[in-house]
Tab-separated table of C-alpha atoms in Angstrom:
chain	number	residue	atom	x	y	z
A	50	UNK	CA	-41.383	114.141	118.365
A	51	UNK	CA	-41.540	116.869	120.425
A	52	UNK	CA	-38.909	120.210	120.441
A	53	UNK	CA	-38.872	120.655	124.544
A	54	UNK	CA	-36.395	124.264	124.131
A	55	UNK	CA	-34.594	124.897	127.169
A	56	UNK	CA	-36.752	123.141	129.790
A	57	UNK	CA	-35.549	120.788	132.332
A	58	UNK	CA	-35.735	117.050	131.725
A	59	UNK	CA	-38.562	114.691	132.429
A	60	UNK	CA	-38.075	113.501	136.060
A	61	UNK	CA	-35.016	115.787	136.756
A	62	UNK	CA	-34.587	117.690	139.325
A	63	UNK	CA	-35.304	121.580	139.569
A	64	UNK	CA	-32.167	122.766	139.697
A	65	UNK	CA	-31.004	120.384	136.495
A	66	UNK	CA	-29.214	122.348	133.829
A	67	UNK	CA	-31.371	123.039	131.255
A	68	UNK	CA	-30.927	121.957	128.103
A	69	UNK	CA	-32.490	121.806	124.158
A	70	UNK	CA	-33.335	118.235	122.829
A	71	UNK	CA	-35.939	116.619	120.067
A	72	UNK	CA	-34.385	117.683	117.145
A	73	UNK	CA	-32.766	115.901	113.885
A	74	UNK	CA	-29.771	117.872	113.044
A	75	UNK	CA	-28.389	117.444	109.014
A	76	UNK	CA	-24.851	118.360	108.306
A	77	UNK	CA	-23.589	118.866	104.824
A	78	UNK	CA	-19.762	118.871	104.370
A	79	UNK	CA	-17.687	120.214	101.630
A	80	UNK	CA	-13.792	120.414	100.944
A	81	UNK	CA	-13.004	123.500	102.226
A	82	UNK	CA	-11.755	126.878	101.098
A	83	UNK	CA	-9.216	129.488	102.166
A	84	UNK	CA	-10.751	132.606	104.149
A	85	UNK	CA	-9.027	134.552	100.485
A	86	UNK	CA	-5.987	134.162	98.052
A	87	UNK	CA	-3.390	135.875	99.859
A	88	UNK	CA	-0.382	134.038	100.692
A	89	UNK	CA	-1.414	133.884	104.452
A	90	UNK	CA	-4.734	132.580	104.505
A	91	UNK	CA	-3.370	130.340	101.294
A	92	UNK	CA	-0.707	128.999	103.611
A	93	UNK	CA	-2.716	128.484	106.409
A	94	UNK	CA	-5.345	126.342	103.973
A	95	UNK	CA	-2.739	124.223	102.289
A	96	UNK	CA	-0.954	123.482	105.350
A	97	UNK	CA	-3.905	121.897	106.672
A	98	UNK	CA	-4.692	120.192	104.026
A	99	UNK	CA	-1.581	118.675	102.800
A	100	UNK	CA	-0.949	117.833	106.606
A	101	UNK	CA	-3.814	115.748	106.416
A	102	UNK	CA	-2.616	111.830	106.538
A	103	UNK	CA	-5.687	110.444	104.230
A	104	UNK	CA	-4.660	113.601	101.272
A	105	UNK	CA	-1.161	112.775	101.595
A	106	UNK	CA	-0.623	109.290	103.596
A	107	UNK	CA	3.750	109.520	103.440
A	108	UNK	CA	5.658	109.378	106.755
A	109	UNK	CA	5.353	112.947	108.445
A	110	UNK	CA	8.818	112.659	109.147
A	111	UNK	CA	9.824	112.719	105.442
A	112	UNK	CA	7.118	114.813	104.489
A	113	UNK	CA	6.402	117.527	106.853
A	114	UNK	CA	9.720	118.989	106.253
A	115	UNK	CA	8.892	119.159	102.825
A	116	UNK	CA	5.607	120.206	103.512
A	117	UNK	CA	6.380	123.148	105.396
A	118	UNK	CA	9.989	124.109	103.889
A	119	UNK	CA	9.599	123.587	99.961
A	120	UNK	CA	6.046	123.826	99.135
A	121	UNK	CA	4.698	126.229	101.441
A	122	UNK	CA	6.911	128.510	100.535
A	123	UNK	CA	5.980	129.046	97.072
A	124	UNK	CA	2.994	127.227	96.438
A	125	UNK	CA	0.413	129.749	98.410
A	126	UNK	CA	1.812	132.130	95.665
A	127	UNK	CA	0.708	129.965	92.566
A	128	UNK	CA	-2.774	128.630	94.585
A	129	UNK	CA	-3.715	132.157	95.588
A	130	UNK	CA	-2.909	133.156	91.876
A	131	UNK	CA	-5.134	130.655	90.804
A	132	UNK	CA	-8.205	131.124	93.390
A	133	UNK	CA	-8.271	135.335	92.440
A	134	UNK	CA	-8.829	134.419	88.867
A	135	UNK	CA	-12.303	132.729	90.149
A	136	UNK	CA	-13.029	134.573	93.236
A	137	UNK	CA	-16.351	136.061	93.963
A	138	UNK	CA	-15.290	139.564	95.002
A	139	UNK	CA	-18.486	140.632	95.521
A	140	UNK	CA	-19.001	138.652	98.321
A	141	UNK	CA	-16.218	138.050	99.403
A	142	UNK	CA	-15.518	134.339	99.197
A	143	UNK	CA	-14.435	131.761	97.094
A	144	UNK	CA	-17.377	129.963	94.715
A	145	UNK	CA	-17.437	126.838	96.623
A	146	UNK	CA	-18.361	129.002	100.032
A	147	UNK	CA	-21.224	130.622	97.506
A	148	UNK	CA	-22.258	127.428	96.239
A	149	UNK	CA	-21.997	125.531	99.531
A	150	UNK	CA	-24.411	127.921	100.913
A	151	UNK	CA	-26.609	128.072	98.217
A	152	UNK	CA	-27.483	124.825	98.557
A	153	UNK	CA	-27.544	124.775	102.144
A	154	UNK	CA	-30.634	126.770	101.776
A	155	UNK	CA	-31.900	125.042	98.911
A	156	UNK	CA	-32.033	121.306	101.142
A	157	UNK	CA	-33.141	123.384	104.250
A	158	UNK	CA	-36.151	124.580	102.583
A	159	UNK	CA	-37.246	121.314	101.045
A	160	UNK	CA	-36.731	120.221	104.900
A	161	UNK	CA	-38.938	122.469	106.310
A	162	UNK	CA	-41.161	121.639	103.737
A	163	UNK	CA	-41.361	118.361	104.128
A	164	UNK	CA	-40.932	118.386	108.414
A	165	UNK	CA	-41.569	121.631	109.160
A	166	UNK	CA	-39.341	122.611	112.326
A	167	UNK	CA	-37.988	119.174	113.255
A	168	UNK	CA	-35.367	119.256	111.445
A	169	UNK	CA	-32.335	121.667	111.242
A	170	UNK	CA	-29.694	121.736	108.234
A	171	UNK	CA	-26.260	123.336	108.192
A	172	UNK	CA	-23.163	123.261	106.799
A	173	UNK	CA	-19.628	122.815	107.675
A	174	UNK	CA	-16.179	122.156	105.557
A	175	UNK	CA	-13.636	120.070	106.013
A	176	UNK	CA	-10.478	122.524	106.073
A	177	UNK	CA	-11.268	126.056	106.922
A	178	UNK	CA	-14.221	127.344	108.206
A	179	UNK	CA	-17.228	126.553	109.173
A	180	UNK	CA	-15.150	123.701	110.882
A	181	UNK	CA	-16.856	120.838	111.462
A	182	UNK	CA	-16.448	120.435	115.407
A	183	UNK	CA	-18.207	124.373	115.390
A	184	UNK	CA	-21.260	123.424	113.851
A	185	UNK	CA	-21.563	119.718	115.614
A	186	UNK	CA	-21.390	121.596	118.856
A	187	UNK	CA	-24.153	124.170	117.530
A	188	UNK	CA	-26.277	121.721	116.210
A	189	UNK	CA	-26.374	120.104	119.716
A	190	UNK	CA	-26.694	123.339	121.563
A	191	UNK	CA	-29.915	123.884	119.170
A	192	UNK	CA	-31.345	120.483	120.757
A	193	UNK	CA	-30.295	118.047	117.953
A	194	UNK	CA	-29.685	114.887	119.459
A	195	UNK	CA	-29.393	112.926	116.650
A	196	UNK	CA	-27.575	114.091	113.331
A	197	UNK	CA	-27.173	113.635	110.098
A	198	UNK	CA	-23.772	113.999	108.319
A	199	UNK	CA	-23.113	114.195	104.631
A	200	UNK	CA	-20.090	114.378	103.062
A	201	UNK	CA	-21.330	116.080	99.275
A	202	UNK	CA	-19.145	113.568	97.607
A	203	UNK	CA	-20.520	111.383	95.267
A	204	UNK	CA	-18.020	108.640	94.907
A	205	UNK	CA	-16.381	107.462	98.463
A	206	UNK	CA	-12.300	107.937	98.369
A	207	UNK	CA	-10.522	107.846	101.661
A	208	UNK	CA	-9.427	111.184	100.374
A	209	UNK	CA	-12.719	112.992	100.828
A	210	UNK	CA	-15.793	111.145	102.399
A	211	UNK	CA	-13.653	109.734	104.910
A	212	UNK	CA	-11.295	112.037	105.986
A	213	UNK	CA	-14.698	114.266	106.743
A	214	UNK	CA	-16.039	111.594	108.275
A	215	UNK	CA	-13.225	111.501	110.867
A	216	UNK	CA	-13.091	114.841	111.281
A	217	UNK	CA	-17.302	114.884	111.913
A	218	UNK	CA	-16.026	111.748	114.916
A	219	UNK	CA	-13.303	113.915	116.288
A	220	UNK	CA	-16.104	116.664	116.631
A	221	UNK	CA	-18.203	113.889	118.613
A	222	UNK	CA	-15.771	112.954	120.272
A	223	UNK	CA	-14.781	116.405	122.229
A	224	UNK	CA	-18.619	116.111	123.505
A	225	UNK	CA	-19.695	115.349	126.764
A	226	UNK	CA	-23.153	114.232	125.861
A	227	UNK	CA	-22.868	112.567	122.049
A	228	UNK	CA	-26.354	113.061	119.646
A	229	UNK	CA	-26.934	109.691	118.159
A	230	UNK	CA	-25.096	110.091	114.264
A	231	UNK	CA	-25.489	108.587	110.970
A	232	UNK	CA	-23.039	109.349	107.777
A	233	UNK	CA	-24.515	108.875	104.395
A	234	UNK	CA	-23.400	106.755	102.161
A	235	UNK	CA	-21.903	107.538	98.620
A	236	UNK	CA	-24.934	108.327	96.260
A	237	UNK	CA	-22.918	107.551	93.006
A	238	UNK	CA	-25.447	105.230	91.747
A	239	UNK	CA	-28.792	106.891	93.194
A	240	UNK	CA	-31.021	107.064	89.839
A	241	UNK	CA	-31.749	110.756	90.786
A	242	UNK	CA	-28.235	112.046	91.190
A	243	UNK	CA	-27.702	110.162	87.526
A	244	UNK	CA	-30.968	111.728	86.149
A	245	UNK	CA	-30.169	115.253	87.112
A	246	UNK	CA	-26.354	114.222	85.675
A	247	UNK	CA	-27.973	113.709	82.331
A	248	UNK	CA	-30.126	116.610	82.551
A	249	UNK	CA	-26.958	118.835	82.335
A	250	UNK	CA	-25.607	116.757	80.043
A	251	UNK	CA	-28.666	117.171	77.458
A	252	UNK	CA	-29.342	120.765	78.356
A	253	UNK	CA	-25.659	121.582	77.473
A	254	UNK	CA	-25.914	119.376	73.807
A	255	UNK	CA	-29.362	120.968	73.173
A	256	UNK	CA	-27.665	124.542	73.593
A	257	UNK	CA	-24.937	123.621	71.602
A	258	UNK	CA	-24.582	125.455	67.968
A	259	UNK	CA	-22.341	121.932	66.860
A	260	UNK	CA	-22.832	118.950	68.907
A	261	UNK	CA	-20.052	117.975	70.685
A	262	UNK	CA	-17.631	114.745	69.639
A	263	UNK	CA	-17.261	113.575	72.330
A	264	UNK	CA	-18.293	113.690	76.415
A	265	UNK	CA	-15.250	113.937	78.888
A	266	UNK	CA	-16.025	113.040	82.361
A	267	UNK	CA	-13.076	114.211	84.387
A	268	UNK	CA	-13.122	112.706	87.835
A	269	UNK	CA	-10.422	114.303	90.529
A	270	UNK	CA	-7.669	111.892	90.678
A	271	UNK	CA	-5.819	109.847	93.101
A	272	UNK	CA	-2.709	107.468	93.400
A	273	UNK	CA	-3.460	103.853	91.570
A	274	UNK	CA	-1.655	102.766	94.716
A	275	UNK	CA	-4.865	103.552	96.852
A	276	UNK	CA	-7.271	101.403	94.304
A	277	UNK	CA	-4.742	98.812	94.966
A	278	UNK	CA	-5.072	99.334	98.321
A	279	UNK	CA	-9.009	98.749	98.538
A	280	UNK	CA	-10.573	102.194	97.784
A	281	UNK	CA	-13.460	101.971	95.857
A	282	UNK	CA	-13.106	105.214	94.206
A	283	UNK	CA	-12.119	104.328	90.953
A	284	UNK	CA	-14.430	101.990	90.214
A	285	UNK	CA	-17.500	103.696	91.213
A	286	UNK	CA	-16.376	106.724	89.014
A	287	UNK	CA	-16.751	103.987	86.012
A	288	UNK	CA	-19.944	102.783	87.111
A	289	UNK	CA	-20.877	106.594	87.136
A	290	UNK	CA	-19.343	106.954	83.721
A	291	UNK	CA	-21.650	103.785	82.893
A	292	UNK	CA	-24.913	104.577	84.644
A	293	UNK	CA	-24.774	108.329	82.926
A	294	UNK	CA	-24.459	106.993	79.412
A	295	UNK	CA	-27.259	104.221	79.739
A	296	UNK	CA	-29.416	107.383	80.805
A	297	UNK	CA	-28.160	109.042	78.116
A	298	UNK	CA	-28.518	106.163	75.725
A	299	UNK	CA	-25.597	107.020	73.952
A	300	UNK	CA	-22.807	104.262	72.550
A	301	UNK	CA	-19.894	103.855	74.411
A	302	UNK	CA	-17.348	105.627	72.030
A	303	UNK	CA	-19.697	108.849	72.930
A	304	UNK	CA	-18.044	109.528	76.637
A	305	UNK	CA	-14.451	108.941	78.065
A	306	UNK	CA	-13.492	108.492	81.610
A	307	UNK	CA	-10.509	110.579	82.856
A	308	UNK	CA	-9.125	111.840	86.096
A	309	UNK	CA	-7.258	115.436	86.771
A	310	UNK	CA	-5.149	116.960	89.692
A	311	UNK	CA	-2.250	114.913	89.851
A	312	UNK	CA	0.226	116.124	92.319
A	313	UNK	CA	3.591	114.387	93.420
A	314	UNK	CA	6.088	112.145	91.344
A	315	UNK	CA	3.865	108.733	91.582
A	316	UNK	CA	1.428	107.089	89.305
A	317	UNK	CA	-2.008	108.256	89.486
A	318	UNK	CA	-5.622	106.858	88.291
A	319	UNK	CA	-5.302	107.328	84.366
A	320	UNK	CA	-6.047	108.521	81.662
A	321	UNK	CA	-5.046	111.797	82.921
A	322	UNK	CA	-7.389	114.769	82.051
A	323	UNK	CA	-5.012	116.945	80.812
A	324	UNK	CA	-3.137	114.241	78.229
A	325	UNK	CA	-6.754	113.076	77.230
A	326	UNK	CA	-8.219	115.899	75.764
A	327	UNK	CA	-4.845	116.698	73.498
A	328	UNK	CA	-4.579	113.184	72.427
A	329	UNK	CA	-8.711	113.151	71.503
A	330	UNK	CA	-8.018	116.704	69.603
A	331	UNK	CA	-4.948	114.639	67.882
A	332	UNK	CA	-7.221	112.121	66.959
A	333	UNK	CA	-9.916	114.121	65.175
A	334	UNK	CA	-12.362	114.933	67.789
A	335	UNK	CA	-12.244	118.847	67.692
A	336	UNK	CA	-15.044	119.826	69.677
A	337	UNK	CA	-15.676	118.411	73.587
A	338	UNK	CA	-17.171	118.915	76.459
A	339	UNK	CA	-15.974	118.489	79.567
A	340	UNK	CA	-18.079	117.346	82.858
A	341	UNK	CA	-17.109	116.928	86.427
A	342	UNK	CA	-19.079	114.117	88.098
A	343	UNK	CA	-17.254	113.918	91.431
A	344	UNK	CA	-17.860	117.301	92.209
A	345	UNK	CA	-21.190	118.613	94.173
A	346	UNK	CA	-20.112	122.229	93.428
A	347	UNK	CA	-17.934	124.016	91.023
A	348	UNK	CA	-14.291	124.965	92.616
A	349	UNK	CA	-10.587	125.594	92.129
A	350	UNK	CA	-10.480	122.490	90.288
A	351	UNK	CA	-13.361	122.257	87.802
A	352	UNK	CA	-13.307	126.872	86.855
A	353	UNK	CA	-10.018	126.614	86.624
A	354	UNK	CA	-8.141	123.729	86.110
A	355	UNK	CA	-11.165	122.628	83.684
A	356	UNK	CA	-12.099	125.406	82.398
A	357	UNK	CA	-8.862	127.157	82.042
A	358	UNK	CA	-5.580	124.419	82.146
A	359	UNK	CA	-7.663	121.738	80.401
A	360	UNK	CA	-8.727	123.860	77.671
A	361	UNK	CA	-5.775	125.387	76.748
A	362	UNK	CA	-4.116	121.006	76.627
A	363	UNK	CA	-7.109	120.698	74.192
A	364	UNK	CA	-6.634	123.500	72.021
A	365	UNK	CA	-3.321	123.723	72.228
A	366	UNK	CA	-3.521	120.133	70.500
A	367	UNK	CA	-5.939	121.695	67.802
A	368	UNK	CA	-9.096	121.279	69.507
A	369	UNK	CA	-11.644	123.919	68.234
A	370	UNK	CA	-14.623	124.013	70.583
A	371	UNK	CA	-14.568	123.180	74.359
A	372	UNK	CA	-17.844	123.459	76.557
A	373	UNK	CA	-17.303	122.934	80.273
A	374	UNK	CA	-20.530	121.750	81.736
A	375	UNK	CA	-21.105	123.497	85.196
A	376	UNK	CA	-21.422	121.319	88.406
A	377	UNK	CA	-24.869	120.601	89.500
A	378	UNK	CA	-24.132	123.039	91.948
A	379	UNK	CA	-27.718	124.506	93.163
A	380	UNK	CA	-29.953	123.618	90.169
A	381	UNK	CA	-33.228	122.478	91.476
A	382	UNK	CA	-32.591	118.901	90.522
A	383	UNK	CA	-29.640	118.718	92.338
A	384	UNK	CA	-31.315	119.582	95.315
A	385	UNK	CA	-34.069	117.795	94.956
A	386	UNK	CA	-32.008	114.630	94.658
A	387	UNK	CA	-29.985	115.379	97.459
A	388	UNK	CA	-33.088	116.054	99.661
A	389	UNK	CA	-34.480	112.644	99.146
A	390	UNK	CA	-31.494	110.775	99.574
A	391	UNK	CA	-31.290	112.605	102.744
A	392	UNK	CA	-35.238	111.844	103.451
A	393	UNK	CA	-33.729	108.399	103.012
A	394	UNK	CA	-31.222	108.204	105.644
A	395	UNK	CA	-33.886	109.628	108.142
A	396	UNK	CA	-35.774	106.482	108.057
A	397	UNK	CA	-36.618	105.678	111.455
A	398	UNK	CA	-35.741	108.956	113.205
A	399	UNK	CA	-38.611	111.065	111.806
């Protein structure tokens, strides 16, 4: 495969526009982050997010009023609260952007490594920026003409893989000339995601000074109303659950499956998170850790709705120790894992 730069076509004529092609463009996605925690950039965050119809799937018309009287009005105020009390001031940025990038450069070098200057990788978030469109448009411009999209989720919701998904299609879709495009598929089953899983797992119980009780995997919730609808979600977060503790070998009264961040007045995925851990504490298990499967890269939800609302449910209760294990994040397994699934998905092209 040859990189032809900014040369004319084969056969074209002279005056052609010239134009890059040959490359194999990979796209990570993540949520999304505000540009910082004041109420502006807050506002401007949340109102694209809750706006969007696969987060919050109610009729616009009842909920856009809502939306943009009620809750963002004061909610920017309690979110922005929450995101300075995890903020890395130092470079300016939330720890998701940090993360995001981190690995971004961890997956690009194992490219290169592996196909030297064939391949390009980049990075792009759902709400916010770098928005998705931006960097679909750059990759092309670079001479990718095929890409690679992957939404760092590892069990598909409608909530998350596919809402970037259409977002990655509305960026094709605003180009004149489309690269060919692949999405990757949810990896919650891929023995190496799983393996680097239970490496956490054991490197957090080996550094324990008293071995936990009990594991806690706390997957990000949704309404029971979309399982019932056909997403998949909740049951690959059990098989997770499942796969982890067979790697683990560990009987099944040894790790819990729970699900955090309700929001609104309907039923969500249960157990919830935060009722879990109390009622565990109440039932004799005073020392937990907590683990956050569903989540590529530690965020608003895991440092401080884990680490900070969760633990004070749990010891509120009586709990006595609580260890948050840390996202995979950019630990070298991680990105190992990552890179091969991707190596996997450019079967064919390279």
């Amino acid at each position: 495969m040859k990189d032809m730069g900014h040369t004319p076509l084969p056969h074209a004529p002279a005056d052609h526009p010239k134009v890059r092609m040959g490359k194999v463009g990979i796209l990570l996605a993540n949520l999304g982050t505000p540009d910082g925690y004041g109420y502006w950039p807050m506002r401007r965050y949340l109102n694209e997010f809750l706006s969007d119809r696969r987060v919050i799937d109610y009729s616009p018309f009842l909920w856009q009023p809502l939306l943009q009287g009620v809750i963002l009005t004061s909610r920017p105020f309690r979110s922005g609260a929450n995101y300075k009390s995890i903020w890395n001031h130092e470079a300016g940025e939330s720890p998701l952007a940090t993360i995001t990038k981190a690995q971004t450069a961890g997956i690009a070098a194992r490219m290169k490594e592996r196909f030297g200057d064939r391949v390009m990788v980049d990075y792009a978030m759902r709400y916010g920026k770098p928005a998705t469109i931006d960097r679909v448009r750059a990759m092309q411009e670079a001479g990718c003409d095929r890409i690679v999209f992957f939404p760092l989720y590892p069990q598909y919701a409608g909530a998350t893989t596919a809402t970037a998904n259409d977002q990655f299609f509305r960026g094709l879709m605003k180009l004149k000339w489309q690269p060919a495009s692949r999405t990757v598929p949810a990896y919650f089953e891929d023995s190496r995601y799983i393996d680097a899983l239970a490496a956490s797992v054991e490197r957090a119980w080996s550094a324990a000074e008293v071995e936990p009780d009990i594991l806690v995997c706390s997957y990000h919730g949704v309404p029971r109303r979309y399982l019932l609808e056909g997403d998949p979600y909740h049951c690959q977060c059990q098989k997770t659950t499942r796969l982890l503790r067979e790697r683990l070998g560990w009987s099944e009264d040894r790790i819990v499956t729970t699900f955090q961040s309700r929001f609104g007045p309907e039923e969500w995925l249960k157990p919830y998170t935060v009722e879990e851990v109390a009622r565990l504490a109440q039932a004799g298990k005073k020392r937990i850790a907590v683990i956050a499967p569903a989540f590529s890269a530690d965020c608003i939800e895991t440092l401080e709705e884990i680490n900070e609302e969760i633990r004070e449910s749990f010891e509120h209760a009586g709990g006595e120790s609580f260890a948050y294990i840390p996202c995979l994040n950019d630990d070298e397994a991680h990105l190992d894992a990552l890179s091969d699934v991707l190596t996997d998905n450019l079967a064919g092209w390279i």
